[in-house]
Amino acid sequence: MDRVIGVIGGSGVYEIDGLQSPDWVTVDSPFGAPSDACLVGHLDGVKMAFLPRHGRGHVHSPSSVPYRANIDALKRLGVTDVISVSACGSFRDQMAPGDFVIVDQFIDRTFAREKSFFGPGLVAHVSVAHPTCPRLGAVCARAAREAGINVHEGGTYLAMEGPQFSSQAESRLYREVWGCDVIGMTNMPEAKLAREAELCYASVAMITDYDSWHPDHGTVDITDIITTLTGNAGKARALLGSLPSLLGPHTPCPHGCDHALDHAILTAPDKRDPDMVAKLSAIAGRVLG
């Protein structure tokens, strides 16, 4: 199997620099239409597929993003490694606007989204104790450093429903009581779905603001966020551009991301819903036969 890098671009990131023979490819998914077509091409000889999470022109809110269709579409394109790029707020003085954080943990506070490919007729439980791929995250951190980005390795991401930003009371709760490092609206259920799809997943969180807890920065200002987003987008493209050479040839994931379903499906073979089996042909075809 060849390595195929999938990039889910968040706010402000709508392209990959230097992509050769780029082509917008529409992928049909049994989970509905993805956010947009995927921009597919090659970079340094490695196939890459770029999917704008909010769609070109930013037409999807965090709650309306078709997360299942997006992950399913990337899987159908042969993607092996997913890099999620997203904007976030910071709960830490040392994690300043313009810095990047390689997230390794999540607290999921979303409530209006489909969070699994599985369900009645085909039940499965995967572990998300360690929801990101350490190997892929380490490569992203190295790429960030080589691009001159101030990057923090490791951090807990509070996933909120949105689209509103936090109240001060919420911001202080997440920071002081729950010990979160950054806050965003889009990495959940994306990370959970990537694990169900047996994809290595890394989260690159680009800090735009200090949320609303910081005494010297007041409330979140969307104008300031957009200004910081513009600078972050250029940094993100530099990071993405070096990933093919840093990742090298495809090898099995040493952390087992690519075998997450080995013991996850509980429904007996003779009780499995045929329609569900067909629907999950890309996501779970390896274990469903």
PDB file of N, CA and C in Angstrom, residues 166-242:
ATOM      1  N   SER A 166     -17.151  30.955  23.798  1.00  0.00           N
ATOM      2  CA  SER A 166     -17.436  30.658  25.205  1.00  0.00           C
ATOM      3  C   SER A 166     -17.810  31.901  25.998  1.00  0.00           C
ATOM      4  N   SER A 167     -18.617  31.676  27.038  1.00  0.00           N
ATOM      5  CA  SER A 167     -18.786  32.706  28.060  1.00  0.00           C
ATOM      6  C   SER A 167     -17.528  32.712  28.927  1.00  0.00           C
ATOM      7  N   GLN A 168     -17.329  33.773  29.700  1.00  0.00           N
ATOM      8  CA  GLN A 168     -16.165  33.812  30.582  1.00  0.00           C
ATOM      9  C   GLN A 168     -16.209  32.690  31.605  1.00  0.00           C
ATOM     10  N   ALA A 169     -17.396  32.379  32.113  1.00  0.00           N
ATOM     11  CA  ALA A 169     -17.518  31.309  33.103  1.00  0.00           C
ATOM     12  C   ALA A 169     -17.114  29.967  32.492  1.00  0.00           C
ATOM     13  N   GLU A 170     -17.549  29.704  31.262  1.00  0.00           N
ATOM     14  CA  GLU A 170     -17.170  28.460  30.585  1.00  0.00           C
ATOM     15  C   GLU A 170     -15.669  28.414  30.343  1.00  0.00           C
ATOM     16  N   SER A 171     -15.120  29.531  29.874  1.00  0.00           N
ATOM     17  CA  SER A 171     -13.700  29.595  29.567  1.00  0.00           C
ATOM     18  C   SER A 171     -12.860  29.310  30.815  1.00  0.00           C
ATOM     19  N   ARG A 172     -13.255  29.874  31.938  1.00  0.00           N
ATOM     20  CA  ARG A 172     -12.515  29.635  33.181  1.00  0.00           C
ATOM     21  C   ARG A 172     -12.678  28.203  33.663  1.00  0.00           C
ATOM     22  N   LEU A 173     -13.862  27.626  33.479  1.00  0.00           N
ATOM     23  CA  LEU A 173     -14.081  26.225  33.844  1.00  0.00           C
ATOM     24  C   LEU A 173     -13.152  25.309  33.054  1.00  0.00           C
ATOM     25  N   TYR A 174     -13.128  25.500  31.737  1.00  0.00           N
ATOM     26  CA  TYR A 174     -12.308  24.644  30.878  1.00  0.00           C
ATOM     27  C   TYR A 174     -10.831  24.786  31.217  1.00  0.00           C
ATOM     28  N   ARG A 175     -10.405  25.993  31.550  1.00  0.00           N
ATOM     29  CA  ARG A 175      -8.990  26.254  31.810  1.00  0.00           C
ATOM     30  C   ARG A 175      -8.574  25.844  33.217  1.00  0.00           C
ATOM     31  N   GLU A 176      -9.312  26.315  34.224  1.00  0.00           N
ATOM     32  CA  GLU A 176      -8.865  26.190  35.609  1.00  0.00           C
ATOM     33  C   GLU A 176      -9.283  24.874  36.258  1.00  0.00           C
ATOM     34  N   VAL A 177     -10.439  24.353  35.889  1.00  0.00           N
ATOM     35  CA  VAL A 177     -10.950  23.137  36.532  1.00  0.00           C
ATOM     36  C   VAL A 177     -10.636  21.901  35.695  1.00  0.00           C
ATOM     37  N   TRP A 178     -10.873  21.985  34.406  1.00  0.00           N
ATOM     38  CA  TRP A 178     -10.697  20.818  33.542  1.00  0.00           C
ATOM     39  C   TRP A 178      -9.292  20.686  32.975  1.00  0.00           C
ATOM     40  N   GLY A 179      -8.491  21.751  33.062  1.00  0.00           N
ATOM     41  CA  GLY A 179      -7.101  21.666  32.639  1.00  0.00           C
ATOM     42  C   GLY A 179      -6.881  21.598  31.135  1.00  0.00           C
ATOM     43  N   CYS A 180      -7.812  22.158  30.370  1.00  0.00           N
ATOM     44  CA  CYS A 180      -7.652  22.153  28.911  1.00  0.00           C
ATOM     45  C   CYS A 180      -6.618  23.186  28.480  1.00  0.00           C
ATOM     46  N   ASP A 181      -6.065  22.969  27.307  1.00  0.00           N
ATOM     47  CA  ASP A 181      -5.036  23.874  26.789  1.00  0.00           C
ATOM     48  C   ASP A 181      -5.561  24.762  25.662  1.00  0.00           C
ATOM     49  N   VAL A 182      -6.386  24.184  24.786  1.00  0.00           N
ATOM     50  CA  VAL A 182      -6.947  24.943  23.666  1.00  0.00           C
ATOM     51  C   VAL A 182      -8.417  24.587  23.505  1.00  0.00           C
ATOM     52  N   ILE A 183      -9.131  25.422  22.753  1.00  0.00           N
ATOM     53  CA  ILE A 183     -10.551  25.188  22.514  1.00  0.00           C
ATOM     54  C   ILE A 183     -10.883  25.418  21.047  1.00  0.00           C
ATOM     55  N   GLY A 184     -11.696  24.528  20.499  1.00  0.00           N
ATOM     56  CA  GLY A 184     -12.115  24.653  19.111  1.00  0.00           C
ATOM     57  C   GLY A 184     -13.474  24.010  18.916  1.00  0.00           C
ATOM     58  N   MET A 185     -13.946  23.984  17.670  1.00  0.00           N
ATOM     59  CA  MET A 185     -15.294  23.510  17.395  1.00  0.00           C
ATOM     60  C   MET A 185     -15.362  22.362  16.394  1.00  0.00           C
ATOM     61  N   THR A 186     -14.225  21.892  15.877  1.00  0.00           N
ATOM     62  CA  THR A 186     -14.329  20.984  14.727  1.00  0.00           C
ATOM     63  C   THR A 186     -13.570  19.661  14.825  1.00  0.00           C
ATOM     64  N   ASN A 187     -12.735  19.467  15.818  1.00  0.00           N
ATOM     65  CA  ASN A 187     -11.945  18.225  15.847  1.00  0.00           C
ATOM     66  C   ASN A 187     -12.720  17.013  16.365  1.00  0.00           C
ATOM     67  N   MET A 188     -13.902  17.260  16.900  1.00  0.00           N
ATOM     68  CA  MET A 188     -14.800  16.191  17.301  1.00  0.00           C
ATOM     69  C   MET A 188     -16.123  16.353  16.562  1.00  0.00           C
ATOM     70  N   PRO A 189     -16.649  15.263  16.017  1.00  0.00           N
ATOM     71  CA  PRO A 189     -16.224  13.865  16.154  1.00  0.00           C
ATOM     72  C   PRO A 189     -15.187  13.425  15.116  1.00  0.00           C
ATOM     73  N   GLU A 190     -14.542  14.352  14.453  1.00  0.00           N
ATOM     74  CA  GLU A 190     -13.622  14.032  13.367  1.00  0.00           C
ATOM     75  C   GLU A 190     -12.563  13.014  13.791  1.00  0.00           C
ATOM     76  N   ALA A 191     -11.943  13.234  14.964  1.00  0.00           N
ATOM     77  CA  ALA A 191     -10.886  12.331  15.427  1.00  0.00           C
ATOM     78  C   ALA A 191     -11.442  10.940  15.722  1.00  0.00           C
ATOM     79  N   LYS A 192     -12.623  10.872  16.320  1.00  0.00           N
ATOM     80  CA  LYS A 192     -13.247   9.576  16.620  1.00  0.00           C
ATOM     81  C   LYS A 192     -13.558   8.813  15.336  1.00  0.00           C
ATOM     82  N   LEU A 193     -14.062   9.519  14.344  1.00  0.00           N
ATOM     83  CA  LEU A 193     -14.410   8.877  13.077  1.00  0.00           C
ATOM     84  C   LEU A 193     -13.163   8.401  12.339  1.00  0.00           C
ATOM     85  N   ALA A 194     -12.094   9.170  12.411  1.00  0.00           N
ATOM     86  CA  ALA A 194     -10.840   8.743  11.780  1.00  0.00           C
ATOM     87  C   ALA A 194     -10.334   7.461  12.415  1.00  0.00           C
ATOM     88  N   ARG A 195     -10.486   7.330  13.721  1.00  0.00           N
ATOM     89  CA  ARG A 195     -10.068   6.106  14.404  1.00  0.00           C
ATOM     90  C   ARG A 195     -10.932   4.929  13.942  1.00  0.00           C
ATOM     91  N   GLU A 196     -12.245   5.131  13.840  1.00  0.00           N
ATOM     92  CA  GLU A 196     -13.110   4.059  13.351  1.00  0.00           C
ATOM     93  C   GLU A 196     -12.756   3.653  11.925  1.00  0.00           C
ATOM     94  N   ALA A 197     -12.263   4.614  11.148  1.00  0.00           N
ATOM     95  CA  ALA A 197     -11.879   4.341   9.765  1.00  0.00           C
ATOM     96  C   ALA A 197     -10.464   3.795   9.647  1.00  0.00           C
ATOM     97  N   GLU A 198      -9.803   3.576  10.782  1.00  0.00           N
ATOM     98  CA  GLU A 198      -8.450   3.025  10.833  1.00  0.00           C
ATOM     99  C   GLU A 198      -7.442   3.920  10.122  1.00  0.00           C
ATOM    100  N   LEU A 199      -7.608   5.221  10.305  1.00  0.00           N
ATOM    101  CA  LEU A 199      -6.691   6.198   9.723  1.00  0.00           C
ATOM    102  C   LEU A 199      -5.823   6.808  10.822  1.00  0.00           C
ATOM    103  N   CYS A 200      -4.537   6.967  10.540  1.00  0.00           N
ATOM    104  CA  CYS A 200      -3.699   7.750  11.439  1.00  0.00           C
ATOM    105  C   CYS A 200      -4.181   9.196  11.375  1.00  0.00           C
ATOM    106  N   TYR A 201      -4.309   9.853  12.521  1.00  0.00           N
ATOM    107  CA  TYR A 201      -4.891  11.196  12.588  1.00  0.00           C
ATOM    108  C   TYR A 201      -4.028  12.070  13.478  1.00  0.00           C
ATOM    109  N   ALA A 202      -3.686  13.252  12.978  1.00  0.00           N
ATOM    110  CA  ALA A 202      -2.962  14.243  13.768  1.00  0.00           C
ATOM    111  C   ALA A 202      -3.711  15.563  13.701  1.00  0.00           C
ATOM    112  N   SER A 203      -3.744  16.250  14.820  1.00  0.00           N
ATOM    113  CA  SER A 203      -4.440  17.532  14.911  1.00  0.00           C
ATOM    114  C   SER A 203      -3.428  18.659  15.080  1.00  0.00           C
ATOM    115  N   VAL A 204      -3.420  19.563  14.106  1.00  0.00           N
ATOM    116  CA  VAL A 204      -2.570  20.748  14.165  1.00  0.00           C
ATOM    117  C   VAL A 204      -3.484  21.937  14.451  1.00  0.00           C
ATOM    118  N   ALA A 205      -3.450  22.410  15.690  1.00  0.00           N
ATOM    119  CA  ALA A 205      -4.324  23.499  16.117  1.00  0.00           C
ATOM    120  C   ALA A 205      -3.567  24.822  16.043  1.00  0.00           C
ATOM    121  N   MET A 206      -4.124  25.751  15.284  1.00  0.00           N
ATOM    122  CA  MET A 206      -3.488  27.056  15.071  1.00  0.00           C
ATOM    123  C   MET A 206      -4.163  28.087  15.980  1.00  0.00           C
ATOM    124  N   ILE A 207      -3.407  28.637  16.912  1.00  0.00           N
ATOM    125  CA  ILE A 207      -4.001  29.544  17.898  1.00  0.00           C
ATOM    126  C   ILE A 207      -4.258  30.921  17.303  1.00  0.00           C
ATOM    127  N   THR A 208      -5.482  31.399  17.510  1.00  0.00           N
ATOM    128  CA  THR A 208      -5.863  32.720  16.993  1.00  0.00           C
ATOM    129  C   THR A 208      -6.138  33.726  18.102  1.00  0.00           C
ATOM    130  N   ASP A 209      -6.408  33.243  19.337  1.00  0.00           N
ATOM    131  CA  ASP A 209      -6.867  34.153  20.396  1.00  0.00           C
ATOM    132  C   ASP A 209      -6.723  33.460  21.751  1.00  0.00           C
ATOM    133  N   TYR A 210      -7.059  34.200  22.809  1.00  0.00           N
ATOM    134  CA  TYR A 210      -7.008  33.660  24.169  1.00  0.00           C
ATOM    135  C   TYR A 210      -8.400  33.341  24.715  1.00  0.00           C
ATOM    136  N   ASP A 211      -9.338  33.025  23.848  1.00  0.00           N
ATOM    137  CA  ASP A 211     -10.703  32.767  24.279  1.00  0.00           C
ATOM    138  C   ASP A 211     -11.165  33.966  25.126  1.00  0.00           C
ATOM    139  N   SER A 212     -11.905  33.751  26.204  1.00  0.00           N
ATOM    140  CA  SER A 212     -12.413  34.916  26.952  1.00  0.00           C
ATOM    141  C   SER A 212     -11.956  34.952  28.405  1.00  0.00           C
ATOM    142  N   TRP A 213     -11.017  34.073  28.794  1.00  0.00           N
ATOM    143  CA  TRP A 213     -10.571  34.018  30.180  1.00  0.00           C
ATOM    144  C   TRP A 213      -9.515  35.046  30.526  1.00  0.00           C
ATOM    145  N   HIS A 214      -8.748  35.492  29.514  1.00  0.00           N
ATOM    146  CA  HIS A 214      -7.530  36.264  29.776  1.00  0.00           C
ATOM    147  C   HIS A 214      -7.860  37.694  30.209  1.00  0.00           C
ATOM    148  N   PRO A 215      -7.358  38.142  31.369  1.00  0.00           N
ATOM    149  CA  PRO A 215      -7.706  39.480  31.869  1.00  0.00           C
ATOM    150  C   PRO A 215      -7.201  40.622  30.999  1.00  0.00           C
ATOM    151  N   ASP A 216      -6.170  40.358  30.178  1.00  0.00           N
ATOM    152  CA  ASP A 216      -5.593  41.432  29.368  1.00  0.00           C
ATOM    153  C   ASP A 216      -6.121  41.444  27.934  1.00  0.00           C
ATOM    154  N   HIS A 217      -6.999  40.499  27.601  1.00  0.00           N
ATOM    155  CA  HIS A 217      -7.437  40.407  26.207  1.00  0.00           C
ATOM    156  C   HIS A 217      -8.951  40.462  26.028  1.00  0.00           C
ATOM    157  N   GLY A 218      -9.699  40.415  27.119  1.00  0.00           N
ATOM    158  CA  GLY A 218     -11.135  40.585  27.026  1.00  0.00           C
ATOM    159  C   GLY A 218     -11.821  39.503  26.219  1.00  0.00           C
ATOM    160  N   THR A 219     -12.875  39.893  25.514  1.00  0.00           N
ATOM    161  CA  THR A 219     -13.664  38.928  24.756  1.00  0.00           C
ATOM    162  C   THR A 219     -13.005  38.614  23.414  1.00  0.00           C
ATOM    163  N   VAL A 220     -13.446  37.519  22.815  1.00  0.00           N
ATOM    164  CA  VAL A 220     -12.945  37.117  21.505  1.00  0.00           C
ATOM    165  C   VAL A 220     -13.455  38.093  20.455  1.00  0.00           C
ATOM    166  N   ASP A 221     -12.554  38.623  19.651  1.00  0.00           N
ATOM    167  CA  ASP A 221     -12.901  39.579  18.596  1.00  0.00           C
ATOM    168  C   ASP A 221     -12.677  38.917  17.243  1.00  0.00           C
ATOM    169  N   ILE A 222     -13.722  38.749  16.472  1.00  0.00           N
ATOM    170  CA  ILE A 222     -13.616  38.032  15.203  1.00  0.00           C
ATOM    171  C   ILE A 222     -12.678  38.741  14.230  1.00  0.00           C
ATOM    172  N   THR A 223     -12.580  40.070  14.319  1.00  0.00           N
ATOM    173  CA  THR A 223     -11.659  40.802  13.437  1.00  0.00           C
ATOM    174  C   THR A 223     -10.215  40.423  13.720  1.00  0.00           C
ATOM    175  N   ASP A 224      -9.869  40.355  15.015  1.00  0.00           N
ATOM    176  CA  ASP A 224      -8.515  39.946  15.395  1.00  0.00           C
ATOM    177  C   ASP A 224      -8.244  38.504  14.972  1.00  0.00           C
ATOM    178  N   ILE A 225      -9.260  37.653  15.125  1.00  0.00           N
ATOM    179  CA  ILE A 225      -9.097  36.249  14.747  1.00  0.00           C
ATOM    180  C   ILE A 225      -8.775  36.123  13.271  1.00  0.00           C
ATOM    181  N   ILE A 226      -9.505  36.838  12.430  1.00  0.00           N
ATOM    182  CA  ILE A 226      -9.289  36.744  10.984  1.00  0.00           C
ATOM    183  C   ILE A 226      -7.889  37.224  10.621  1.00  0.00           C
ATOM    184  N   THR A 227      -7.415  38.279  11.295  1.00  0.00           N
ATOM    185  CA  THR A 227      -6.063  38.780  11.031  1.00  0.00           C
ATOM    186  C   THR A 227      -5.021  37.723  11.366  1.00  0.00           C
ATOM    187  N   THR A 228      -5.171  37.076  12.522  1.00  0.00           N
ATOM    188  CA  THR A 228      -4.227  36.031  12.913  1.00  0.00           C
ATOM    189  C   THR A 228      -4.358  34.815  12.007  1.00  0.00           C
ATOM    190  N   LEU A 229      -5.596  34.499  11.590  1.00  0.00           N
ATOM    191  CA  LEU A 229      -5.813  33.373  10.684  1.00  0.00           C
ATOM    192  C   LEU A 229      -5.011  33.520   9.401  1.00  0.00           C
ATOM    193  N   THR A 230      -4.953  34.712   8.874  1.00  0.00           N
ATOM    194  CA  THR A 230      -4.238  34.956   7.617  1.00  0.00           C
ATOM    195  C   THR A 230      -2.771  34.578   7.760  1.00  0.00           C
ATOM    196  N   GLY A 231      -2.162  34.985   8.868  1.00  0.00           N
ATOM    197  CA  GLY A 231      -0.764  34.632   9.099  1.00  0.00           C
ATOM    198  C   GLY A 231      -0.580  33.150   9.352  1.00  0.00           C
ATOM    199  N   ASN A 232      -1.510  32.553  10.096  1.00  0.00           N
ATOM    200  CA  ASN A 232      -1.417  31.130  10.391  1.00  0.00           C
ATOM    201  C   ASN A 232      -1.546  30.274   9.137  1.00  0.00           C
ATOM    202  N   ALA A 233      -2.381  30.714   8.199  1.00  0.00           N
ATOM    203  CA  ALA A 233      -2.612  29.921   6.988  1.00  0.00           C
ATOM    204  C   ALA A 233      -1.324  29.739   6.195  1.00  0.00           C
ATOM    205  N   GLY A 234      -0.525  30.791   6.099  1.00  0.00           N
ATOM    206  CA  GLY A 234       0.750  30.677   5.400  1.00  0.00           C
ATOM    207  C   GLY A 234       1.692  29.718   6.101  1.00  0.00           C
ATOM    208  N   LYS A 235       1.714  29.769   7.432  1.00  0.00           N
ATOM    209  CA  LYS A 235       2.545  28.837   8.202  1.00  0.00           C
ATOM    210  C   LYS A 235       2.083  27.395   7.989  1.00  0.00           C
ATOM    211  N   ALA A 236       0.763  27.206   7.977  1.00  0.00           N
ATOM    212  CA  ALA A 236       0.218  25.861   7.804  1.00  0.00           C
ATOM    213  C   ALA A 236       0.599  25.278   6.458  1.00  0.00           C
ATOM    214  N   ARG A 237       0.552  26.087   5.415  1.00  0.00           N
ATOM    215  CA  ARG A 237       0.915  25.593   4.081  1.00  0.00           C
ATOM    216  C   ARG A 237       2.387  25.200   4.037  1.00  0.00           C
ATOM    217  N   ALA A 238       3.237  25.953   4.739  1.00  0.00           N
ATOM    218  CA  ALA A 238       4.664  25.597   4.804  1.00  0.00           C
ATOM    219  C   ALA A 238       4.848  24.266   5.516  1.00  0.00           C
ATOM    220  N   LEU A 239       4.117  24.062   6.603  1.00  0.00           N
ATOM    221  CA  LEU A 239       4.182  22.798   7.342  1.00  0.00           C
ATOM    222  C   LEU A 239       3.751  21.634   6.457  1.00  0.00           C
ATOM    223  N   LEU A 240       2.626  21.792   5.774  1.00  0.00           N
ATOM    224  CA  LEU A 240       2.091  20.714   4.941  1.00  0.00           C
ATOM    225  C   LEU A 240       3.030  20.369   3.789  1.00  0.00           C
ATOM    226  N   GLY A 241       3.730  21.362   3.286  1.00  0.00           N
ATOM    227  CA  GLY A 241       4.597  21.139   2.146  1.00  0.00           C
ATOM    228  C   GLY A 241       5.767  20.221   2.422  1.00  0.00           C
ATOM    229  N   SER A 242       6.180  20.109   3.673  1.00  0.00           N
ATOM    230  CA  SER A 242       7.338  19.263   3.994  1.00  0.00           C
ATOM    231  C   SER A 242       6.942  17.870   4.485  1.00  0.00           C
TER     232      SER A 242
END
